[in-house]
PDB file of C-alpha atoms in Angstrom:
ATOM      1  CA  MET A   1     -29.375 187.071 -78.898  1.00  0.00           C
ATOM      2  CA  ASN A   2     -25.727 187.331 -77.409  1.00  0.00           C
ATOM      3  CA  THR A   3     -25.331 184.883 -74.413  1.00  0.00           C
ATOM      4  CA  PRO A   4     -21.879 186.969 -72.339  1.00  0.00           C
ATOM      5  CA  THR A   5     -18.582 184.299 -71.630  1.00  0.00           C
ATOM      6  CA  THR A   6     -16.878 186.476 -69.857  1.00  0.00           C
ATOM      7  CA  THR A   7     -14.455 184.190 -67.608  1.00  0.00           C
ATOM      8  CA  ASP A   8     -15.702 186.547 -64.416  1.00  0.00           C
ATOM      9  CA  ASP A   9     -19.247 185.685 -64.840  1.00  0.00           C
ATOM     10  CA  SER A  10     -19.216 182.600 -65.909  1.00  0.00           C
ATOM     11  CA  LEU A  11     -17.536 181.744 -62.181  1.00  0.00           C
ATOM     12  CA  TRP A  12     -20.386 183.588 -60.591  1.00  0.00           C
ATOM     13  CA  ILE A  13     -23.556 182.832 -63.378  1.00  0.00           C
ATOM     14  CA  ARG A  14     -24.699 179.075 -63.846  1.00  0.00           C
ATOM     15  CA  ARG A  15     -27.247 178.660 -65.879  1.00  0.00           C
ATOM     16  CA  PHE A  16     -28.826 175.066 -65.814  1.00  0.00           C
ATOM     17  CA  GLN A  17     -31.383 175.179 -68.073  1.00  0.00           C
ATOM     18  CA  PRO A  18     -30.779 178.146 -70.291  1.00  0.00           C
ATOM     19  CA  ARG A  19     -33.304 180.084 -72.341  1.00  0.00           C
ATOM     20  CA  PRO A  20     -31.803 182.511 -75.220  1.00  0.00           C
ATOM     21  CA  ASP A  21     -34.996 183.338 -76.100  1.00  0.00           C
ATOM     22  CA  ALA A  22     -36.516 184.566 -73.063  1.00  0.00           C
ATOM     23  CA  SER A  23     -37.888 187.898 -71.661  1.00  0.00           C
ATOM     24  CA  VAL A  24     -36.616 187.796 -68.619  1.00  0.00           C
ATOM     25  CA  ARG A  25     -34.132 186.796 -66.916  1.00  0.00           C
ATOM     26  CA  LEU A  26     -34.228 185.449 -62.869  1.00  0.00           C
ATOM     27  CA  VAL A  27     -31.412 186.047 -61.074  1.00  0.00           C
ATOM     28  CA  CYS A  28     -31.811 183.308 -57.872  1.00  0.00           C
ATOM     29  CA  LEU A  29     -29.405 184.162 -54.612  1.00  0.00           C
ATOM     30  CA  PRO A  30     -28.495 181.928 -52.242  1.00  0.00           C
ATOM     31  CA  HIS A  31     -28.614 181.255 -48.192  1.00  0.00           C
ATOM     32  CA  ALA A  32     -26.104 180.916 -45.684  1.00  0.00           C
ATOM     33  CA  GLY A  33     -23.957 178.082 -46.639  1.00  0.00           C
ATOM     34  CA  GLY A  34     -25.972 177.425 -50.109  1.00  0.00           C
ATOM     35  CA  SER A  35     -24.562 176.865 -53.226  1.00  0.00           C
ATOM     36  CA  ALA A  36     -26.140 177.921 -56.911  1.00  0.00           C
ATOM     37  CA  SER A  37     -27.307 173.763 -57.244  1.00  0.00           C
ATOM     38  CA  PHE A  38     -30.021 175.066 -54.842  1.00  0.00           C
ATOM     39  CA  TYR A  39     -31.753 176.841 -57.124  1.00  0.00           C
ATOM     40  CA  LEU A  40     -31.628 173.952 -60.096  1.00  0.00           C
ATOM     41  CA  PRO A  41     -35.224 172.854 -60.033  1.00  0.00           C
ATOM     42  CA  VAL A  42     -36.076 176.533 -60.162  1.00  0.00           C
ATOM     43  CA  ALA A  43     -34.074 176.359 -63.230  1.00  0.00           C
ATOM     44  CA  ARG A  44     -35.941 173.740 -64.636  1.00  0.00           C
ATOM     45  CA  ALA A  45     -40.282 174.147 -63.545  1.00  0.00           C
ATOM     46  CA  MET A  46     -40.065 178.247 -64.474  1.00  0.00           C
ATOM     47  CA  PRO A  47     -42.059 178.450 -67.646  1.00  0.00           C
ATOM     48  CA  GLU A  48     -40.331 179.072 -70.878  1.00  0.00           C
ATOM     49  CA  PHE A  49     -40.549 183.222 -70.369  1.00  0.00           C
ATOM     50  CA  ALA A  50     -37.507 182.441 -67.784  1.00  0.00           C
ATOM     51  CA  ASP A  51     -33.735 182.579 -68.168  1.00  0.00           C
ATOM     52  CA  VAL A  52     -32.734 181.375 -64.579  1.00  0.00           C
ATOM     53  CA  LEU A  53     -29.340 182.538 -63.657  1.00  0.00           C
ATOM     54  CA  CYS A  54     -27.768 180.890 -60.495  1.00  0.00           C
ATOM     55  CA  VAL A  55     -25.363 182.696 -58.128  1.00  0.00           C
ATOM     56  CA  GLN A  56     -22.282 180.326 -56.733  1.00  0.00           C
ATOM     57  CA  TYR A  57     -21.049 182.347 -54.154  1.00  0.00           C
ATOM     58  CA  PRO A  58     -16.888 181.700 -53.926  1.00  0.00           C
ATOM     59  CA  GLY A  59     -16.127 179.399 -51.128  1.00  0.00           C
ATOM     60  CA  ARG A  60     -17.878 176.388 -51.836  1.00  0.00           C
ATOM     61  CA  GLN A  61     -18.014 173.786 -54.435  1.00  0.00           C
ATOM     62  CA  ASP A  62     -15.728 173.817 -57.884  1.00  0.00           C
ATOM     63  CA  ARG A  63     -14.731 177.601 -55.854  1.00  0.00           C
ATOM     64  CA  ARG A  64     -13.757 176.262 -52.193  1.00  0.00           C
ATOM     65  CA  ALA A  65      -9.923 177.035 -52.939  1.00  0.00           C
ATOM     66  CA  GLU A  66     -11.433 180.881 -53.179  1.00  0.00           C
ATOM     67  CA  PRO A  67     -11.341 183.468 -50.048  1.00  0.00           C
ATOM     68  CA  LEU A  68     -14.250 184.146 -48.652  1.00  0.00           C
ATOM     69  CA  VAL A  69     -16.424 187.003 -48.766  1.00  0.00           C
ATOM     70  CA  ASP A  70     -17.849 187.856 -45.190  1.00  0.00           C
ATOM     71  CA  SER A  71     -19.689 191.435 -45.948  1.00  0.00           C
ATOM     72  CA  ILE A  72     -23.510 191.467 -48.002  1.00  0.00           C
ATOM     73  CA  HIS A  73     -21.922 194.203 -49.826  1.00  0.00           C
ATOM     74  CA  GLU A  74     -19.279 193.282 -50.933  1.00  0.00           C
ATOM     75  CA  LEU A  75     -20.980 190.333 -52.258  1.00  0.00           C
ATOM     76  CA  ALA A  76     -23.459 192.418 -54.190  1.00  0.00           C
ATOM     77  CA  ASP A  77     -20.763 194.390 -55.460  1.00  0.00           C
ATOM     78  CA  ARG A  78     -19.352 191.218 -57.222  1.00  0.00           C
ATOM     79  CA  VAL A  79     -22.560 189.704 -58.355  1.00  0.00           C
ATOM     80  CA  PHE A  80     -23.770 193.490 -60.080  1.00  0.00           C
ATOM     81  CA  THR A  81     -20.796 193.122 -61.906  1.00  0.00           C
ATOM     82  CA  ALA A  82     -20.714 189.853 -63.045  1.00  0.00           C
ATOM     83  CA  LEU A  83     -24.727 190.445 -64.310  1.00  0.00           C
ATOM     84  CA  LEU A  84     -23.595 193.814 -66.313  1.00  0.00           C
ATOM     85  CA  PRO A  85     -23.280 191.605 -69.643  1.00  0.00           C
ATOM     86  CA  TRP A  86     -26.217 189.341 -68.291  1.00  0.00           C
ATOM     87  CA  ALA A  87     -28.650 192.990 -68.224  1.00  0.00           C
ATOM     88  CA  ASP A  88     -29.024 192.636 -71.962  1.00  0.00           C
ATOM     89  CA  ARG A  89     -33.128 192.222 -70.587  1.00  0.00           C
ATOM     90  CA  PRO A  90     -35.061 192.266 -67.632  1.00  0.00           C
ATOM     91  CA  LEU A  91     -34.001 191.201 -64.247  1.00  0.00           C
ATOM     92  CA  ALA A  92     -36.040 189.707 -62.141  1.00  0.00           C
ATOM     93  CA  PHE A  93     -34.293 188.783 -58.173  1.00  0.00           C
ATOM     94  CA  PHE A  94     -34.911 185.694 -55.849  1.00  0.00           C
ATOM     95  CA  GLY A  95     -33.146 185.384 -52.875  1.00  0.00           C
ATOM     96  CA  HIS A  96     -33.551 183.231 -50.354  1.00  0.00           C
ATOM     97  CA  SER A  97     -32.212 184.036 -46.459  1.00  0.00           C
ATOM     98  CA  MET A  98     -29.144 186.034 -46.952  1.00  0.00           C
ATOM     99  CA  GLY A  99     -29.883 185.743 -50.273  1.00  0.00           C
ATOM    100  CA  ALA A 100     -33.039 188.359 -50.212  1.00  0.00           C
ATOM    101  CA  SER A 101     -30.508 190.902 -48.576  1.00  0.00           C
ATOM    102  CA  VAL A 102     -27.827 190.330 -51.152  1.00  0.00           C
ATOM    103  CA  ALA A 103     -30.638 190.687 -54.157  1.00  0.00           C
ATOM    104  CA  PHE A 104     -32.268 193.471 -52.789  1.00  0.00           C
ATOM    105  CA  GLU A 105     -28.464 195.302 -52.441  1.00  0.00           C
ATOM    106  CA  VAL A 106     -28.473 194.478 -56.404  1.00  0.00           C
ATOM    107  CA  ALA A 107     -31.569 195.449 -57.113  1.00  0.00           C
ATOM    108  CA  ARG A 108     -30.424 198.693 -55.881  1.00  0.00           C
ATOM    109  CA  ARG A 109     -26.945 198.839 -57.839  1.00  0.00           C
ATOM    110  CA  PHE A 110     -28.808 198.236 -60.780  1.00  0.00           C
ATOM    111  CA  GLU A 111     -31.093 200.995 -60.126  1.00  0.00           C
ATOM    112  CA  ARG A 112     -28.517 203.702 -58.678  1.00  0.00           C
ATOM    113  CA  ASP A 113     -25.764 203.043 -60.807  1.00  0.00           C
ATOM    114  CA  LYS A 114     -27.646 201.820 -64.446  1.00  0.00           C
ATOM    115  CA  GLY A 115     -30.888 202.993 -64.184  1.00  0.00           C
ATOM    116  CA  ILE A 116     -32.739 199.292 -64.993  1.00  0.00           C
ATOM    117  CA  VAL A 117     -35.273 198.984 -62.581  1.00  0.00           C
ATOM    118  CA  ALA A 118     -35.666 195.328 -61.560  1.00  0.00           C
ATOM    119  CA  ALA A 119     -39.116 193.792 -63.486  1.00  0.00           C
ATOM    120  CA  ALA A 120     -39.154 191.936 -59.777  1.00  0.00           C
ATOM    121  CA  LEU A 121     -38.155 191.578 -56.520  1.00  0.00           C
ATOM    122  CA  PHE A 122     -38.388 187.589 -54.393  1.00  0.00           C
ATOM    123  CA  ALA A 123     -36.711 188.141 -50.875  1.00  0.00           C
ATOM    124  CA  SER A 124     -37.802 185.066 -49.698  1.00  0.00           C
ATOM    125  CA  GLY A 125     -37.405 183.220 -45.585  1.00  0.00           C
ATOM    126  CA  ARG A 126     -35.299 186.702 -44.676  1.00  0.00           C
ATOM    127  CA  ARG A 127     -36.708 190.103 -42.791  1.00  0.00           C
ATOM    128  CA  ALA A 128     -36.444 193.206 -44.424  1.00  0.00           C
ATOM    129  CA  PRO A 129     -33.466 195.524 -44.255  1.00  0.00           C
ATOM    130  CA  SER A 130     -35.643 197.824 -41.774  1.00  0.00           C
ATOM    131  CA  ALA A 131     -36.352 194.994 -39.070  1.00  0.00           C
ATOM    132  CA  HIS A 132     -33.221 195.030 -37.006  1.00  0.00           C
ATOM    133  CA  ARG A 133     -32.650 192.097 -35.359  1.00  0.00           C
ATOM    134  CA  HIS A 134     -29.122 191.169 -33.069  1.00  0.00           C
ATOM    135  CA  GLU A 135     -28.083 187.949 -34.197  1.00  0.00           C
ATOM    136  CA  THR A 136     -24.397 186.474 -32.917  1.00  0.00           C
ATOM    137  CA  VAL A 137     -24.405 182.975 -34.900  1.00  0.00           C
ATOM    138  CA  HIS A 138     -21.255 183.444 -36.959  1.00  0.00           C
ATOM    139  CA  LEU A 139     -19.743 184.015 -33.169  1.00  0.00           C
ATOM    140  CA  ARG A 140     -20.347 180.656 -31.830  1.00  0.00           C
ATOM    141  CA  ASP A 141     -18.342 177.479 -31.788  1.00  0.00           C
ATOM    142  CA  ASP A 142     -18.601 174.830 -34.915  1.00  0.00           C
ATOM    143  CA  ASP A 143     -20.527 172.832 -32.864  1.00  0.00           C
ATOM    144  CA  GLY A 144     -23.349 175.290 -32.099  1.00  0.00           C
ATOM    145  CA  LEU A 145     -23.106 176.874 -35.860  1.00  0.00           C
ATOM    146  CA  ILE A 146     -23.913 172.454 -36.942  1.00  0.00           C
ATOM    147  CA  GLU A 147     -26.889 172.957 -34.255  1.00  0.00           C
ATOM    148  CA  GLU A 148     -27.856 175.823 -36.022  1.00  0.00           C
ATOM    149  CA  VAL A 149     -27.813 174.783 -39.687  1.00  0.00           C
ATOM    150  CA  LYS A 150     -29.050 171.488 -38.505  1.00  0.00           C
ATOM    151  CA  SER A 151     -32.209 173.016 -36.821  1.00  0.00           C
ATOM    152  CA  LEU A 152     -33.179 174.706 -39.585  1.00  0.00           C
ATOM    153  CA  SER A 153     -32.354 172.193 -42.357  1.00  0.00           C
ATOM    154  CA  GLY A 154     -30.838 174.243 -45.017  1.00  0.00           C
ATOM    155  CA  THR A 155     -28.351 171.754 -45.980  1.00  0.00           C
ATOM    156  CA  ASP A 156     -28.363 168.652 -48.062  1.00  0.00           C
ATOM    157  CA  THR A 157     -29.177 165.476 -45.282  1.00  0.00           C
ATOM    158  CA  ARG A 158     -27.028 163.640 -46.340  1.00  0.00           C
ATOM    159  CA  LEU A 159     -24.123 166.069 -45.529  1.00  0.00           C
ATOM    160  CA  LEU A 160     -25.755 166.738 -42.293  1.00  0.00           C
ATOM    161  CA  GLY A 161     -25.429 162.871 -41.681  1.00  0.00           C
ATOM    162  CA  ASP A 162     -21.360 163.645 -42.429  1.00  0.00           C
ATOM    163  CA  GLU A 163     -19.930 165.240 -39.484  1.00  0.00           C
ATOM    164  CA  GLU A 164     -16.574 165.185 -41.417  1.00  0.00           C
ATOM    165  CA  VAL A 165     -17.606 166.887 -44.876  1.00  0.00           C
ATOM    166  CA  LEU A 166     -20.342 169.555 -43.032  1.00  0.00           C
ATOM    167  CA  ARG A 167     -17.205 170.853 -41.165  1.00  0.00           C
ATOM    168  CA  MET A 168     -15.241 170.980 -44.334  1.00  0.00           C
ATOM    169  CA  VAL A 169     -17.731 174.012 -45.273  1.00  0.00           C
ATOM    170  CA  LEU A 170     -18.481 175.462 -42.279  1.00  0.00           C
ATOM    171  CA  PRO A 171     -15.555 178.193 -43.326  1.00  0.00           C
ATOM    172  CA  ALA A 172     -17.985 179.455 -45.875  1.00  0.00           C
ATOM    173  CA  VAL A 173     -21.400 178.647 -43.461  1.00  0.00           C
ATOM    174  CA  ARG A 174     -19.645 180.620 -40.970  1.00  0.00           C
ATOM    175  CA  ALA A 175     -18.754 183.687 -43.386  1.00  0.00           C
ATOM    176  CA  ASP A 176     -22.403 183.460 -44.731  1.00  0.00           C
ATOM    177  CA  TYR A 177     -23.840 184.104 -41.559  1.00  0.00           C
ATOM    178  CA  ARG A 178     -21.410 186.853 -40.485  1.00  0.00           C
ATOM    179  CA  ALA A 179     -22.256 188.555 -43.751  1.00  0.00           C
ATOM    180  CA  ALA A 180     -26.183 188.331 -43.199  1.00  0.00           C
ATOM    181  CA  GLU A 181     -25.878 189.123 -39.245  1.00  0.00           C
ATOM    182  CA  THR A 182     -23.834 191.941 -39.745  1.00  0.00           C
ATOM    183  CA  TYR A 183     -25.344 193.009 -42.444  1.00  0.00           C
ATOM    184  CA  ALA A 184     -26.544 197.612 -42.482  1.00  0.00           C
ATOM    185  CA  PRO A 185     -28.202 198.595 -45.715  1.00  0.00           C
ATOM    186  CA  GLU A 186     -27.074 202.096 -46.413  1.00  0.00           C
ATOM    187  CA  PRO A 187     -29.390 205.413 -46.556  1.00  0.00           C
ATOM    188  CA  GLY A 188     -30.459 206.390 -49.950  1.00  0.00           C
ATOM    189  CA  GLU A 189     -33.508 205.820 -51.732  1.00  0.00           C
ATOM    190  CA  ARG A 190     -37.005 203.309 -52.060  1.00  0.00           C
ATOM    191  CA  LEU A 191     -36.634 200.438 -55.206  1.00  0.00           C
ATOM    192  CA  ARG A 192     -39.014 201.185 -57.599  1.00  0.00           C
ATOM    193  CA  CYS A 193     -39.750 197.659 -58.774  1.00  0.00           C
ATOM    194  CA  PRO A 194     -42.545 194.958 -57.708  1.00  0.00           C
ATOM    195  CA  VAL A 195     -41.261 193.458 -54.353  1.00  0.00           C
ATOM    196  CA  THR A 196     -42.466 189.926 -53.457  1.00  0.00           C
ATOM    197  CA  ALA A 197     -42.091 188.650 -49.627  1.00  0.00           C
ATOM    198  CA  MET A 198     -42.557 184.897 -48.507  1.00  0.00           C
ATOM    199  CA  VAL A 199     -42.418 183.432 -45.451  1.00  0.00           C
ATOM    200  CA  GLY A 200     -43.367 180.256 -44.086  1.00  0.00           C
ATOM    201  CA  THR A 201     -45.553 180.540 -41.037  1.00  0.00           C
ATOM    202  CA  GLY A 202     -43.675 179.396 -37.893  1.00  0.00           C
ATOM    203  CA  ASP A 203     -40.404 180.621 -39.445  1.00  0.00           C
ATOM    204  CA  PRO A 204     -37.362 181.290 -36.496  1.00  0.00           C
ATOM    205  CA  LYS A 205     -35.655 183.597 -38.551  1.00  0.00           C
ATOM    206  CA  VAL A 206     -38.551 185.453 -39.923  1.00  0.00           C
ATOM    207  CA  THR A 207     -41.707 186.864 -39.051  1.00  0.00           C
ATOM    208  CA  GLU A 208     -45.041 187.362 -40.771  1.00  0.00           C
ATOM    209  CA  ALA A 209     -44.643 190.863 -39.666  1.00  0.00           C
ATOM    210  CA  GLU A 210     -40.628 191.390 -40.244  1.00  0.00           C
ATOM    211  CA  ALA A 211     -41.599 189.980 -44.118  1.00  0.00           C
ATOM    212  CA  ALA A 212     -43.932 192.607 -44.359  1.00  0.00           C
ATOM    213  CA  ALA A 213     -41.844 195.329 -43.795  1.00  0.00           C
ATOM    214  CA  TRP A 214     -40.191 194.888 -46.780  1.00  0.00           C
ATOM    215  CA  ALA A 215     -43.127 196.949 -48.458  1.00  0.00           C
ATOM    216  CA  GLU A 216     -40.961 199.754 -46.709  1.00  0.00           C
ATOM    217  CA  HIS A 217     -38.514 199.682 -49.313  1.00  0.00           C
ATOM    218  CA  THR A 218     -39.863 200.505 -53.433  1.00  0.00           C
ATOM    219  CA  GLU A 219     -42.324 202.555 -54.200  1.00  0.00           C
ATOM    220  CA  GLY A 220     -44.115 199.902 -56.285  1.00  0.00           C
ATOM    221  CA  PRO A 221     -46.430 197.068 -56.187  1.00  0.00           C
ATOM    222  CA  PHE A 222     -45.781 194.882 -52.718  1.00  0.00           C
ATOM    223  CA  GLU A 223     -47.224 191.735 -52.066  1.00  0.00           C
ATOM    224  CA  LEU A 224     -46.597 189.539 -48.857  1.00  0.00           C
ATOM    225  CA  ARG A 225     -46.965 185.537 -49.307  1.00  0.00           C
ATOM    226  CA  VAL A 226     -47.097 182.773 -46.637  1.00  0.00           C
ATOM    227  CA  PHE A 227     -46.271 179.357 -47.335  1.00  0.00           C
ATOM    228  CA  SER A 228     -46.241 176.574 -44.756  1.00  0.00           C
ATOM    229  CA  PRO A 229     -43.957 176.033 -41.791  1.00  0.00           C
ATOM    230  CA  GLY A 230     -40.582 176.609 -41.755  1.00  0.00           C
ATOM    231  CA  HIS A 231     -37.491 177.986 -42.548  1.00  0.00           C
ATOM    232  CA  PHE A 232     -37.039 176.305 -45.669  1.00  0.00           C
ATOM    233  CA  TYR A 233     -41.309 176.194 -47.043  1.00  0.00           C
ATOM    234  CA  LEU A 234     -39.752 176.800 -50.757  1.00  0.00           C
ATOM    235  CA  VAL A 235     -38.051 173.024 -50.907  1.00  0.00           C
ATOM    236  CA  ARG A 236     -41.849 171.324 -50.342  1.00  0.00           C
ATOM    237  CA  ASP A 237     -43.771 173.860 -51.694  1.00  0.00           C
ATOM    238  CA  HIS A 238     -41.791 174.106 -54.326  1.00  0.00           C
ATOM    239  CA  ALA A 239     -45.027 174.293 -56.806  1.00  0.00           C
ATOM    240  CA  GLU A 240     -46.472 177.182 -55.107  1.00  0.00           C
ATOM    241  CA  VAL A 241     -43.351 179.408 -55.324  1.00  0.00           C
ATOM    242  CA  ILE A 242     -42.795 178.907 -58.421  1.00  0.00           C
ATOM    243  CA  ALA A 243     -46.281 179.568 -60.077  1.00  0.00           C
ATOM    244  CA  ALA A 244     -46.439 183.093 -57.250  1.00  0.00           C
ATOM    245  CA  MET A 245     -42.865 183.810 -59.251  1.00  0.00           C
ATOM    246  CA  ALA A 246     -44.846 183.305 -62.547  1.00  0.00           C
ATOM    247  CA  ASP A 247     -48.027 185.197 -61.932  1.00  0.00           C
ATOM    248  CA  ARG A 248     -45.455 188.489 -61.047  1.00  0.00           C
ATOM    249  CA  LEU A 249     -42.838 187.768 -63.432  1.00  0.00           C
ATOM    250  CA  GLY A 250     -46.091 187.622 -65.692  1.00  0.00           C
ATOM    251  CA  ALA A 251     -47.123 190.826 -64.632  1.00  0.00           C
ATOM    252  CA  SER A 252     -44.533 192.402 -64.527  1.00  0.00           C
ATOM    253  CA  LEU A 253     -43.607 191.881 -68.757  1.00  0.00           C
ATOM    254  CA  ARG A 254     -46.965 192.789 -69.596  1.00  0.00           C
ATOM    255  CA  ALA A 255     -47.061 196.116 -67.971  1.00  0.00           C
TER     256      ALA A 255
END
């Protein structure tokens, strides 16, 4: 099978564990302030039938000099375009926190514009698009933004201990928070793919009820999976999350 090599998707898509004969591609979208490398453990641990594609947003790591994107819709448009060469086999989407909103919008674009229904959407640590909250973290000063990041433990602990480096990445964090907090879904049809909502108990960013509301956004099967406490439960419950995704993808491929 052919492997896409265009310049643009090489910026957006990172393939840490290439599996050219895989039956499905699992696209992983990072949280606010996150990068593609956050999903390196997923790429290594997923079964052989899944080729893991990790999305790298502008403004971080090797893309740090690029203009930031502070809109979920613009991010989704650009990720959708970058993924088109990879749609030669079924696509599934996993997004954590802000990444879940991006994943949802990318899946909508594939259905609406290409008639391609995702094999699955995994929405992790994020309330459903219909479950609105008024949040203004992106308007805080730098100290307030750092406090938020530290409270969620969503950044590498080595980075959290280096105040100078942490302040260097704050523009990307702020742009991501602005994107997530100002996001409003456009009217449209429900998805037709299976949706699995994943949440840690006591997550300050999403309640179990807000996660369960993802059921309103698909005509396909829906499942709510609850894990151990915290917004970044998936770091601690790594094996359980991988197993849940593998089970859902396996069922989609057999259907």
